[in-house]
Tab-separated table of C-alpha atoms and ligand atoms in Angstrom:
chain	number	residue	atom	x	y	z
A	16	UNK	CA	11.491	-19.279	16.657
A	17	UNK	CA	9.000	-18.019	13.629
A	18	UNK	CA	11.965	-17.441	11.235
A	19	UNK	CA	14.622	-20.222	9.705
A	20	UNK	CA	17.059	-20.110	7.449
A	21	UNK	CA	15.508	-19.376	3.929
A	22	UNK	CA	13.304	-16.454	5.752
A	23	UNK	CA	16.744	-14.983	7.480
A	24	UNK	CA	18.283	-15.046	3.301
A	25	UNK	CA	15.405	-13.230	2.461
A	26	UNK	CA	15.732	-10.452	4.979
A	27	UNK	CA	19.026	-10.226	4.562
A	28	UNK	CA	18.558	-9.358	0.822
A	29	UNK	CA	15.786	-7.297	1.281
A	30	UNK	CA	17.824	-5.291	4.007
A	31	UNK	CA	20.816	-5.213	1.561
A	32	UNK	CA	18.388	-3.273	-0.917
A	33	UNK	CA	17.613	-1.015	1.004
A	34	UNK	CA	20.971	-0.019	2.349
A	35	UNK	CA	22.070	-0.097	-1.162
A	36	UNK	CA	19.513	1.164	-3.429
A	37	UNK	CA	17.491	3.345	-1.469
A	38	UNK	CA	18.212	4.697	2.093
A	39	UNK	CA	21.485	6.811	0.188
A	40	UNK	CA	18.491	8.718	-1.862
A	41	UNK	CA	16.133	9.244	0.936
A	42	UNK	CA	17.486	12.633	1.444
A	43	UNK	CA	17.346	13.603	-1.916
A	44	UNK	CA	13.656	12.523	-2.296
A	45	UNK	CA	12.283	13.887	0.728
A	46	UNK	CA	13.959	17.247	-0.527
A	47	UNK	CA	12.213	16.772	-4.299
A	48	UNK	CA	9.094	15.600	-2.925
A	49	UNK	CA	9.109	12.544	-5.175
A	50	UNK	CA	10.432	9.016	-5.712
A	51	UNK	CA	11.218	7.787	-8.952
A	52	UNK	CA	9.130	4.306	-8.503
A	53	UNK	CA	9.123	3.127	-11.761
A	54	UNK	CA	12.751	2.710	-11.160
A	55	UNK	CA	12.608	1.578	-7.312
A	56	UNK	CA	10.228	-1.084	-8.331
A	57	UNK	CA	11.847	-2.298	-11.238
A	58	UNK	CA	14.666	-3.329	-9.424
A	59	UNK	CA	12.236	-4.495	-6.389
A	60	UNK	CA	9.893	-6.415	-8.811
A	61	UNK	CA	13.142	-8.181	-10.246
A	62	UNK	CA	14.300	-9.478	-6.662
A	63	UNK	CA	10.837	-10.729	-6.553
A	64	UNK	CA	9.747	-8.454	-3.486
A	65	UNK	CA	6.806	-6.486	-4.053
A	66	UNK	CA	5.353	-10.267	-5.133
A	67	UNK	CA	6.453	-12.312	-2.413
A	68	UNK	CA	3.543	-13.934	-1.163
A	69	UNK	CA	1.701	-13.805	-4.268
A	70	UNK	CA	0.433	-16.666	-6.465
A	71	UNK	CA	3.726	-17.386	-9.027
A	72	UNK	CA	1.162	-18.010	-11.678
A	73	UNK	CA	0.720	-13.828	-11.697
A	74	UNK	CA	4.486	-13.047	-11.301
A	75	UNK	CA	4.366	-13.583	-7.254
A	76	UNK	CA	7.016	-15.563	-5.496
A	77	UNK	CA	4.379	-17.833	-4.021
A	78	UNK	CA	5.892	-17.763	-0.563
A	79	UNK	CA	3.402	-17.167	2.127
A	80	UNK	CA	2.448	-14.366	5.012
A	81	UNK	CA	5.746	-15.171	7.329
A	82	UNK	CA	7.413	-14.047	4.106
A	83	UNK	CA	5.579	-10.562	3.462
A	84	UNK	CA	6.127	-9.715	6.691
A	85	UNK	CA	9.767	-9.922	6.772
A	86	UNK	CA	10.151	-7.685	3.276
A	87	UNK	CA	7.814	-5.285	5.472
A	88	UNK	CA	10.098	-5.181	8.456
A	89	UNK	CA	13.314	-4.576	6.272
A	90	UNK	CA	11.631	-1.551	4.439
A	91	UNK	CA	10.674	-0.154	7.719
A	92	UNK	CA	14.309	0.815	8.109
A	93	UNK	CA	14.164	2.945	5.497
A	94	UNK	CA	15.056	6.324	6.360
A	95	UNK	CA	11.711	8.471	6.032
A	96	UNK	CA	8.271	6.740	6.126
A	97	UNK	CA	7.176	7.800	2.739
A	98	UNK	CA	9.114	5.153	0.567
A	99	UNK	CA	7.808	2.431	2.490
A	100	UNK	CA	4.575	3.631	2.276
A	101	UNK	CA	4.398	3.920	-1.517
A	102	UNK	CA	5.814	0.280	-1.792
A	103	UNK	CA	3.226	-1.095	0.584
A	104	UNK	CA	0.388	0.560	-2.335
A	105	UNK	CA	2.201	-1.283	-4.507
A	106	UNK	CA	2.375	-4.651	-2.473
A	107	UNK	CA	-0.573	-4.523	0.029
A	108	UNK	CA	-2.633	-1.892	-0.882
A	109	UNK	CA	-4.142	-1.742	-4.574
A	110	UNK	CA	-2.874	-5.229	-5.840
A	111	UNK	CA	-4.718	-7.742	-3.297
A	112	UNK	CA	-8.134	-7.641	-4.988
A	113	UNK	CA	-6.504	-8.016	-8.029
A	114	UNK	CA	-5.374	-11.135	-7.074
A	115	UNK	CA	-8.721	-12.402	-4.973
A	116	UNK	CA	-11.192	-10.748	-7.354
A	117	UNK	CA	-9.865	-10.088	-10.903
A	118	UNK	CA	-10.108	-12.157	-13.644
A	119	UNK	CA	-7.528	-13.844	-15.791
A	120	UNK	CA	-7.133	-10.484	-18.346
A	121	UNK	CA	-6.918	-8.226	-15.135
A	122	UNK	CA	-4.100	-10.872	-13.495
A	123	UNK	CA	-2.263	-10.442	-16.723
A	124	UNK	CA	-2.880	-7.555	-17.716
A	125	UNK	CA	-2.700	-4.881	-14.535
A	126	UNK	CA	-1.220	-7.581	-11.435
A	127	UNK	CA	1.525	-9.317	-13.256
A	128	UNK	CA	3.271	-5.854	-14.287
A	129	UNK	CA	2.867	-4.244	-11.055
A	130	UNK	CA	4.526	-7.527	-9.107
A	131	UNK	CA	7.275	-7.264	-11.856
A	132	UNK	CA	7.457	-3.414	-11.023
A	133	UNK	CA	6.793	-2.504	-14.654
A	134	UNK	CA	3.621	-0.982	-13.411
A	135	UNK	CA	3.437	1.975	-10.576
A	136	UNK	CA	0.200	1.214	-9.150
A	137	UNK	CA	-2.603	3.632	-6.721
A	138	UNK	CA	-5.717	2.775	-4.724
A	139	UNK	CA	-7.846	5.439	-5.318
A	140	UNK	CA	-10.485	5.520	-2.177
A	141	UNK	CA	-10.731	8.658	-0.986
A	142	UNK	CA	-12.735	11.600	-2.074
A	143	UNK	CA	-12.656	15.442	-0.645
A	144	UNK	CA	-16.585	14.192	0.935
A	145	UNK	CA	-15.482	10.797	1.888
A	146	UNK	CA	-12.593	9.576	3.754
A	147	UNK	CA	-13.876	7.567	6.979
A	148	UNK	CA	-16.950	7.326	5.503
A	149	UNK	CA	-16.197	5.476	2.353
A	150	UNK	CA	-19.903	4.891	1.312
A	151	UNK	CA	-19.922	8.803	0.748
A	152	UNK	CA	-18.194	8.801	-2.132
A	153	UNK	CA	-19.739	9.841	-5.017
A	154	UNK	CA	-17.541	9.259	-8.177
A	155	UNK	CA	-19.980	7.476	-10.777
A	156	UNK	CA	-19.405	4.667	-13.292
A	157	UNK	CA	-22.380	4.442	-15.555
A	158	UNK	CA	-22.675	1.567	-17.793
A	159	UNK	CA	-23.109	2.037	-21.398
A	160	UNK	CA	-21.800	-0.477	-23.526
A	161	UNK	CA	-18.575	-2.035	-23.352
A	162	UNK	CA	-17.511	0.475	-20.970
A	163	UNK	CA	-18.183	2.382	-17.571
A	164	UNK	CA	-18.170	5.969	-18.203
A	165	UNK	CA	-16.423	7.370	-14.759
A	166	UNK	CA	-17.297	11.120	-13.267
A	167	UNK	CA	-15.749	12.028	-9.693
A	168	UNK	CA	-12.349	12.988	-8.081
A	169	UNK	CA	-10.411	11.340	-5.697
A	170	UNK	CA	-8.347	13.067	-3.626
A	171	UNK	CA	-4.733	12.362	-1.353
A	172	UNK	CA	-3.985	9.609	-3.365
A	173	UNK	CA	-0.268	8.169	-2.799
A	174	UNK	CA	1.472	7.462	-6.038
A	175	UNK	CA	-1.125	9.875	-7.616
A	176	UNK	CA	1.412	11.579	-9.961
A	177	UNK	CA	3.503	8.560	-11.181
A	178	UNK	CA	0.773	5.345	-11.432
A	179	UNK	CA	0.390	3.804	-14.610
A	180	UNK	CA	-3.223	2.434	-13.205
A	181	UNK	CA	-5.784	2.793	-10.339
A	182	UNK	CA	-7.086	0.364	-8.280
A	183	UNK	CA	-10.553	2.499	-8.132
A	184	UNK	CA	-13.819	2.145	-6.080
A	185	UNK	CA	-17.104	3.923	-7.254
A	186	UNK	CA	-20.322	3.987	-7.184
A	187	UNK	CA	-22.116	1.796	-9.841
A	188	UNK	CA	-25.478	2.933	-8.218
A	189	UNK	CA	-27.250	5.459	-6.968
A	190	UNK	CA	-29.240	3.118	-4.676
A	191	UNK	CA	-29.175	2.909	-0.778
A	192	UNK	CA	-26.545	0.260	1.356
A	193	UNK	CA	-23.033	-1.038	0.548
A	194	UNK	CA	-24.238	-2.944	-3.330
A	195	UNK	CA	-24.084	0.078	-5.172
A	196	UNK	CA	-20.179	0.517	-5.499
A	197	UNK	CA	-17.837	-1.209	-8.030
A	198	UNK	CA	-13.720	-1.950	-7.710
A	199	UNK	CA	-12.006	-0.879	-11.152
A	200	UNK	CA	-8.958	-1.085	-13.055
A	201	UNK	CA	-8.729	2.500	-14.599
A	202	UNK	CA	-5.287	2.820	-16.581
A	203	UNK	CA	-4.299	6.544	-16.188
A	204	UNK	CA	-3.584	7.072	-20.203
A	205	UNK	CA	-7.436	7.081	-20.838
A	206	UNK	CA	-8.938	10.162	-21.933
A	207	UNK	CA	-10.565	12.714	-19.440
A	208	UNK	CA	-8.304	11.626	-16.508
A	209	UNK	CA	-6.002	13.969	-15.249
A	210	UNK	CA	-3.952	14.757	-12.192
A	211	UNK	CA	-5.674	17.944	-10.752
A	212	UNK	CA	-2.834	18.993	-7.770
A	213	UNK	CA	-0.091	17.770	-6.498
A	214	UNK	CA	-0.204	17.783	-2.517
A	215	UNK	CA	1.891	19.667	-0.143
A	216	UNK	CA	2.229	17.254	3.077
A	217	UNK	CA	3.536	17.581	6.643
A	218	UNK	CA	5.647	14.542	6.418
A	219	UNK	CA	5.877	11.305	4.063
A	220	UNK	CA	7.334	14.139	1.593
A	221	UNK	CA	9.530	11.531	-0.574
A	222	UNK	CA	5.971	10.589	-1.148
A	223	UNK	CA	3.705	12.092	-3.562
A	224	UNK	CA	0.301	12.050	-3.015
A	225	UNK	CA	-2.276	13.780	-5.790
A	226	UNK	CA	-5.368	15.155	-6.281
A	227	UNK	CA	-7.158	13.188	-9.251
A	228	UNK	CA	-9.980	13.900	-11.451
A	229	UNK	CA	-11.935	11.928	-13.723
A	230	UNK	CA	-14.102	14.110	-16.819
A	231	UNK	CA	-16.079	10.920	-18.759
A	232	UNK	CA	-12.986	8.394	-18.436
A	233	UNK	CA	-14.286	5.637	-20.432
A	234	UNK	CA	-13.196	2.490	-18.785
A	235	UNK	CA	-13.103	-0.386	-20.557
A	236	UNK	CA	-15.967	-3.433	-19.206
A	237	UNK	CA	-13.006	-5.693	-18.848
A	238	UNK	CA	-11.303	-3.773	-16.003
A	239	UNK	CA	-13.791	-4.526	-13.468
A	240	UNK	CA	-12.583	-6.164	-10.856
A	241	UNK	CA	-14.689	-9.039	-9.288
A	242	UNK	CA	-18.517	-8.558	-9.106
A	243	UNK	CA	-20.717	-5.354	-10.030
A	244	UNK	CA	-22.072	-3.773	-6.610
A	245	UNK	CA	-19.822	-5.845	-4.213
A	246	UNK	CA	-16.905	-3.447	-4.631
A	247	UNK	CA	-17.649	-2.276	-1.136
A	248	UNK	CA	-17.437	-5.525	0.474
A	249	UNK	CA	-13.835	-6.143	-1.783
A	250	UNK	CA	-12.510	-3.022	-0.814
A	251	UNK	CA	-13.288	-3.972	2.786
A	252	UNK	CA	-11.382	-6.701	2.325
A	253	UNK	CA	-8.296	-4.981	0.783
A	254	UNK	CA	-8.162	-2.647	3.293
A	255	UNK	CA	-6.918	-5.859	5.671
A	256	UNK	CA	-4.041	-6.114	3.776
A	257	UNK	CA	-3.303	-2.289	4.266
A	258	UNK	CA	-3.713	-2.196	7.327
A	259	UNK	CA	-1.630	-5.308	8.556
A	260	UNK	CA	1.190	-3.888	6.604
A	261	UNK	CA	1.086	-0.978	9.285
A	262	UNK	CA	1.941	-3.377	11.569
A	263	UNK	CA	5.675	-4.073	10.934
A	264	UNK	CA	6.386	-0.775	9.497
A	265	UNK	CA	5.093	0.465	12.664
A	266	UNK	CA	6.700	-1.581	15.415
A	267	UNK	CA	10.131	-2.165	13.510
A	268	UNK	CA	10.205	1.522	12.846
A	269	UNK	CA	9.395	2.327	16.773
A	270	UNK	CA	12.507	0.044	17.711
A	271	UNK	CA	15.002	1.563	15.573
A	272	UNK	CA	13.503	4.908	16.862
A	273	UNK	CA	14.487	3.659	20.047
A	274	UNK	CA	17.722	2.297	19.242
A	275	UNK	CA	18.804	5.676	17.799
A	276	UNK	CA	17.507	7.565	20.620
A	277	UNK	CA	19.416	4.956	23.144
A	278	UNK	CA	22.304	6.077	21.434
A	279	UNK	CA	22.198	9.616	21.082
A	280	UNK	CA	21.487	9.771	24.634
A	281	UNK	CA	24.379	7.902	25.664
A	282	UNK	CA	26.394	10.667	24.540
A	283	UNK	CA	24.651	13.278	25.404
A	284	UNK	CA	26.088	14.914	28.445
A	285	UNK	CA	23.325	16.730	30.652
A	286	UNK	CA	23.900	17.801	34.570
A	287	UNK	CA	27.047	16.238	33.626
A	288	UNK	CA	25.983	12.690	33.251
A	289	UNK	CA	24.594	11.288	30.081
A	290	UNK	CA	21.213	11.393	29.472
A	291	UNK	CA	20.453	7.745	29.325
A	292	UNK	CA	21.509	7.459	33.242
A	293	UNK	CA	18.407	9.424	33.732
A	294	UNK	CA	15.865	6.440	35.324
A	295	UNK	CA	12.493	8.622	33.929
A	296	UNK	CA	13.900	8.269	30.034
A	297	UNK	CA	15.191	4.787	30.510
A	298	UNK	CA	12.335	3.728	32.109
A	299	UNK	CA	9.980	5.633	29.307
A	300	UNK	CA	11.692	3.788	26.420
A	301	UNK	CA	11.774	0.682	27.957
A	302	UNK	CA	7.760	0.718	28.467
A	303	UNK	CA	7.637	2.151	24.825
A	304	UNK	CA	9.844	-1.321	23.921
A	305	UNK	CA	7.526	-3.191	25.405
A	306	UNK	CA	4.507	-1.697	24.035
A	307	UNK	CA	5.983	-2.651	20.403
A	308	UNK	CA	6.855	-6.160	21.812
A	309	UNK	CA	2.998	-6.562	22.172
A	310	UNK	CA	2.273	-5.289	18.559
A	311	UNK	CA	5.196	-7.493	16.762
A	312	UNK	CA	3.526	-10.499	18.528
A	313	UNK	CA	0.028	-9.466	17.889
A	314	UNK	CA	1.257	-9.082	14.367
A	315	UNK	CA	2.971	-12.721	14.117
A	316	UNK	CA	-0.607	-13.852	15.469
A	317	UNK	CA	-2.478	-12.726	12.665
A	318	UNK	CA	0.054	-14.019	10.520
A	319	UNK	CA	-0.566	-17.154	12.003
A	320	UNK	CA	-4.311	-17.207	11.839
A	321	UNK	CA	-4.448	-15.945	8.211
A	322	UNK	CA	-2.355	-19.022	7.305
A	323	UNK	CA	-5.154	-20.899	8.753
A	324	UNK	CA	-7.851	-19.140	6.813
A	325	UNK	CA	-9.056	-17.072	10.058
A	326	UNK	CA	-10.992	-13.662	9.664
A	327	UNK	CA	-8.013	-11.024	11.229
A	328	UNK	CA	-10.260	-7.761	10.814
A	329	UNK	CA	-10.479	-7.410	14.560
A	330	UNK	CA	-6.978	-8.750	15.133
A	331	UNK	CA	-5.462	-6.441	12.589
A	332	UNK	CA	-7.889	-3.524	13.418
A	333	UNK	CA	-6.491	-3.803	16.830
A	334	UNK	CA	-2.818	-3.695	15.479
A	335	UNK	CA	-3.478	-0.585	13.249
A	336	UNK	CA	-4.947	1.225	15.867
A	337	UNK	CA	-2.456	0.284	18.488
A	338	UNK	CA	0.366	0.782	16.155
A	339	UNK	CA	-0.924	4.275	15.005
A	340	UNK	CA	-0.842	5.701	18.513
A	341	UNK	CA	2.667	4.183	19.136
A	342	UNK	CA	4.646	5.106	16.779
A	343	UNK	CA	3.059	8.804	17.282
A	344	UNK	CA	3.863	8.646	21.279
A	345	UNK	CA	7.435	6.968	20.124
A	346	UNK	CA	8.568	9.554	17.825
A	347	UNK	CA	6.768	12.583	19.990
A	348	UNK	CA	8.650	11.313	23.158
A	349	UNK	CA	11.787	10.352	21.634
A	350	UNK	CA	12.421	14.035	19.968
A	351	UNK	CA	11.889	15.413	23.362
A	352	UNK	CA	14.282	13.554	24.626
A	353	UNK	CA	16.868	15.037	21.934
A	354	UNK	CA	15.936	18.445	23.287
A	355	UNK	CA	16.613	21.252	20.290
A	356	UNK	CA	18.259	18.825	18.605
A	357	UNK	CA	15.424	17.047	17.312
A	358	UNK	CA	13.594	19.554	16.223
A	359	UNK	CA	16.608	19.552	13.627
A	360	UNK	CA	15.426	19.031	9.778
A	361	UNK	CA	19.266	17.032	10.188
A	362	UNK	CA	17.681	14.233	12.232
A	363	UNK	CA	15.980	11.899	11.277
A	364	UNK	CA	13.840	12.050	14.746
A	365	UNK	CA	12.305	15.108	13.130
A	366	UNK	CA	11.578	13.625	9.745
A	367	UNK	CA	9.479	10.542	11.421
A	368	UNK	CA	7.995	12.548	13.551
A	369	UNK	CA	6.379	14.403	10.864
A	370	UNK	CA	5.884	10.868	9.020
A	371	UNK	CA	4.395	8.915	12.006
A	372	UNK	CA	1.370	11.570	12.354
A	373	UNK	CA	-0.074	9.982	9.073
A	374	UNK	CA	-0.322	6.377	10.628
A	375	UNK	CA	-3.275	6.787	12.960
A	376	UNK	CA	-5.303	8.807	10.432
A	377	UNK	CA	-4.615	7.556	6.783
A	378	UNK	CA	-6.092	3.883	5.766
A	379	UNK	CA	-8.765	4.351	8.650
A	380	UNK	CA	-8.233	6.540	11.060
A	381	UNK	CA	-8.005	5.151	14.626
A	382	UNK	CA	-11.380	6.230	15.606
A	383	UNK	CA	-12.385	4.144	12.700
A	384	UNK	CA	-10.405	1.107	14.053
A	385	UNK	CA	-11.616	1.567	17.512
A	386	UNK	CA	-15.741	1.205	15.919
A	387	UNK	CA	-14.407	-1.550	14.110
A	388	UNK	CA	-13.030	-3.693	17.357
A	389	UNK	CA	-16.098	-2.320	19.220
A	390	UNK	CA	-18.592	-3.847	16.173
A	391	UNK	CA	-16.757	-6.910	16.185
A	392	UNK	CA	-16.628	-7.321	19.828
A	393	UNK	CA	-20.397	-7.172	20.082
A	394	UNK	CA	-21.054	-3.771	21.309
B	15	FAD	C1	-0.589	11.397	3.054
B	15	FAD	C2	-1.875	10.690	2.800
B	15	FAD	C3	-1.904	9.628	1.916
B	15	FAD	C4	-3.111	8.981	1.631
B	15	FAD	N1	-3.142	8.005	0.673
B	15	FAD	C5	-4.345	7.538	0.252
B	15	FAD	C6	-4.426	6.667	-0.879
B	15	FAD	O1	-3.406	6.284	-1.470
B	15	FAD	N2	-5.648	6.276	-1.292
B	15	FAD	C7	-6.800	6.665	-0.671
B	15	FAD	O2	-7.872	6.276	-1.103
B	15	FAD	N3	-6.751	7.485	0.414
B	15	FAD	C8	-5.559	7.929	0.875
B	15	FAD	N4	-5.499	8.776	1.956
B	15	FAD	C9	-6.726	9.156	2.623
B	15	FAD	C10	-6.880	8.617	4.035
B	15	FAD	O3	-7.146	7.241	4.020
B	15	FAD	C11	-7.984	9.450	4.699
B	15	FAD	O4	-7.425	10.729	4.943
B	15	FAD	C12	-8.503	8.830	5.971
B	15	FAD	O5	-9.241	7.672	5.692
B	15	FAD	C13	-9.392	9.809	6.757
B	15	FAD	O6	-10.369	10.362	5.939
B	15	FAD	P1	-10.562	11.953	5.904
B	15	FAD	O7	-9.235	12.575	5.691
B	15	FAD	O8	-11.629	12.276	4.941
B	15	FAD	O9	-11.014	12.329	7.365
B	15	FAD	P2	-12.522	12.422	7.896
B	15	FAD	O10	-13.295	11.271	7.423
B	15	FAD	O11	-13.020	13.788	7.608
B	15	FAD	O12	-12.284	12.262	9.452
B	15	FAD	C14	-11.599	13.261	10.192
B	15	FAD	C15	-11.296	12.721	11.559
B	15	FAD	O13	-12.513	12.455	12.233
B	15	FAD	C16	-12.332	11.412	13.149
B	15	FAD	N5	-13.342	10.375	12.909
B	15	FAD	C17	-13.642	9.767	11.741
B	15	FAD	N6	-14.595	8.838	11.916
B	15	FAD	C18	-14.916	8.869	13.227
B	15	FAD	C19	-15.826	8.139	14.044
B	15	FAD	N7	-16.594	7.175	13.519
B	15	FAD	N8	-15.891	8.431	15.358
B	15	FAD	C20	-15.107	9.402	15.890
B	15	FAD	N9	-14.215	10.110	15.179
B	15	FAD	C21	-14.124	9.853	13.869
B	15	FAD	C22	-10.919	10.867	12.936
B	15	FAD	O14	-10.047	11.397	13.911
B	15	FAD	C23	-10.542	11.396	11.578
B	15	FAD	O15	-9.146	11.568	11.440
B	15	FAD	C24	-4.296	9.386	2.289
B	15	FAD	C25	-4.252	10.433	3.218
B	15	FAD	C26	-3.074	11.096	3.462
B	15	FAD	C27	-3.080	12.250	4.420
């Protein structure tokens, strides 16, 4: 009904590369800690993925929304959360205001590479005094010059240790309100930046996420992005494209939770019956099915109304928030149902169970969502 032919080619490839290319290393790189992107998104920048629905003219595919949605499904049947979640930095999280608010040097320079996957990119938000609260931060870029001379630390960024640039917000000012912050391009082979820790995580372990710091990185004028003080407001808008992407990761992710789970239960013989002739767990995963149902539509709705130029932050606030909680209850519920087996590092119940507890706090945590609906619902 939403899909024809040319999107079910796409999926199909998509889904190939990841059976092929990356789901037999998942192991490997959950164990290490670490992805090798630079090589993952060569190969995905070649098959035109991380680019899909971005303007040709910058090394996108110039396909539209219906089309990023589908790569985003296929990569949530990867085998861990964390490899999707470093590709959707790549695609939906520091490259957007690139493309809405960069200029023609920053297009060619920073967007075009990482599209192409000859650049590992990071959006570097988050400080150890402000996470929620993103007008806390206090990283300063002082003007003098031809440069912005940068002073601060960011802190669990993903892709940390590997990007080759940062999609950067800080403060341009020290006055009052949401002006006084500025979105950069900082290249990580500039003087006085360095990676300060590497981050041990509960879960989305194939991903690394780093501790930065920043000791008078001069940056040059050229690299910021958009307008001087509105890098709040662009930000803001970024974060939509983050945050949609947790839709499909999310609800595709929940079914093939289920699926597994379905399966495993078949065979498991308890009271000797299988498990799945047990009305209470059918019955649980067939509300959680229909839960996700609600979220893949809600999802293909604000597809629809950001093809026709509709503000989604409520819509896709909704989603996040929604999806968050899910895929937590899903993969809580679901290793319960696999008894001692799931609490198995074998299974990969365990490993998303671990990964899922990320999606209701990182990108905004659902408290954050749920002010956000509230504001935007008038109360
Ligand atoms: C693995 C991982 C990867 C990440 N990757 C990145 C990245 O690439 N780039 C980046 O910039 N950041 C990244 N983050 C940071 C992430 O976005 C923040 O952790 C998140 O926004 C929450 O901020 P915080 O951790 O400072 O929590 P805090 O702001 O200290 O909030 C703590 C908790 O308080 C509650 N809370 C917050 N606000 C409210 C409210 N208004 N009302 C009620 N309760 C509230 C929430 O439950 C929240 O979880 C990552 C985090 C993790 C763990």
């Amino acid at each position: 009904m939403y899909f024809n032919k040319e999107h079910d080619l796409v999926r199909k490839a998509v889904r190939d590369f990841v059976n092929k290319e990356i789901n037999p290393h998942v192991d490997q790189w959950e164990e290490e800690g670490i992805a090798p992107l630079h090589d993952i998104f060569k190969k995905m920048g070649e098959l035109g993925f991380l680019g899909i629905r971005f303007d040709e003219k910058y090394g996108g595919e110039g396909l539209d929304y219906w089309y990023e949605t589908i790569v985003l499904e296929e990569c949530a049947r990867i085998h861990c959360g964390g490899i999707p979640m470093a590709i959707a930095v790549q695609s939906n999280m520091a490259t957007p205001a690139l493309e809405q608010f960069g200029s023609e040097y920053i297009k060619e320079t920073y967007l075009r590479p990482a599209l192409k996957g000859d650049m590992v990119a990071a959006i570097a938000v988050t400080e150890p005094d402000a996470g929620s609260d993103v007008a806390a931060l206090k990283s300063f870029a002082k003007k003098e010059g031809g440069h912005y001379i940068l002073n601060g630390s960011k802190t669990y960024i993903t892709n940390g240790l590997q990007a080759d640039f940062l999609t950067l917000l800080a403060r341009t000012s020290d006055d009052p309100g949401y002006h006084s912050f500025s979105l950069f391009v900082v290249p990580t082979d500039l003087k006085g930046f360095s990676v300060s820790k590497k981050l041990d995580k509960l879960g989305m372990r194939s991903s690394d996420t780093a501790e930065l710091y920043f000791d008078n990185v001069k940056i040059p004028a050229e690299n910021l992005i958009g307008v001087e003080g509105e890098g709040f407001i662009q930000q803001m808008q970024q974060f939509q494209h983050e945050r949609f992407a947790v839709l499909p990761l999310s609800y595709v992710m929940i079914q093939e939770v289920i699926k597994e789970t379905v399966e495993y239960l078949k065979g498991r013989i308890v009271f000797g019956k299988p498990l799945i002739k047990k009305q209470v767990l059918r019955h649980r995963l067939a509300h959680w099915l229909a839960q996700a149902e609600t979220i893949q539509q809600l999802a293909y709705h604000i597809v629809r109304m950001k093809m026709a130029g509709q503000d989604v932050t409520r819509e896709i606030s909704m989603g996040k928030l929604l999806a968050g909680d899910l895929l937590n209850d899903v993969t809580s519920g679901c290793l319960q149902m696999y008894g001692g087996m799931g609490f198995m590092n074998e299974m990969r119940i365990s490993r998303l169970f671990r990964d899922a507890r990320l999606i209701s706090i990182g990108g905004g945590a659902s408290e954050v969502m749920s002010e956000i609906i509230s504001k935007t619902s008038g109360f």
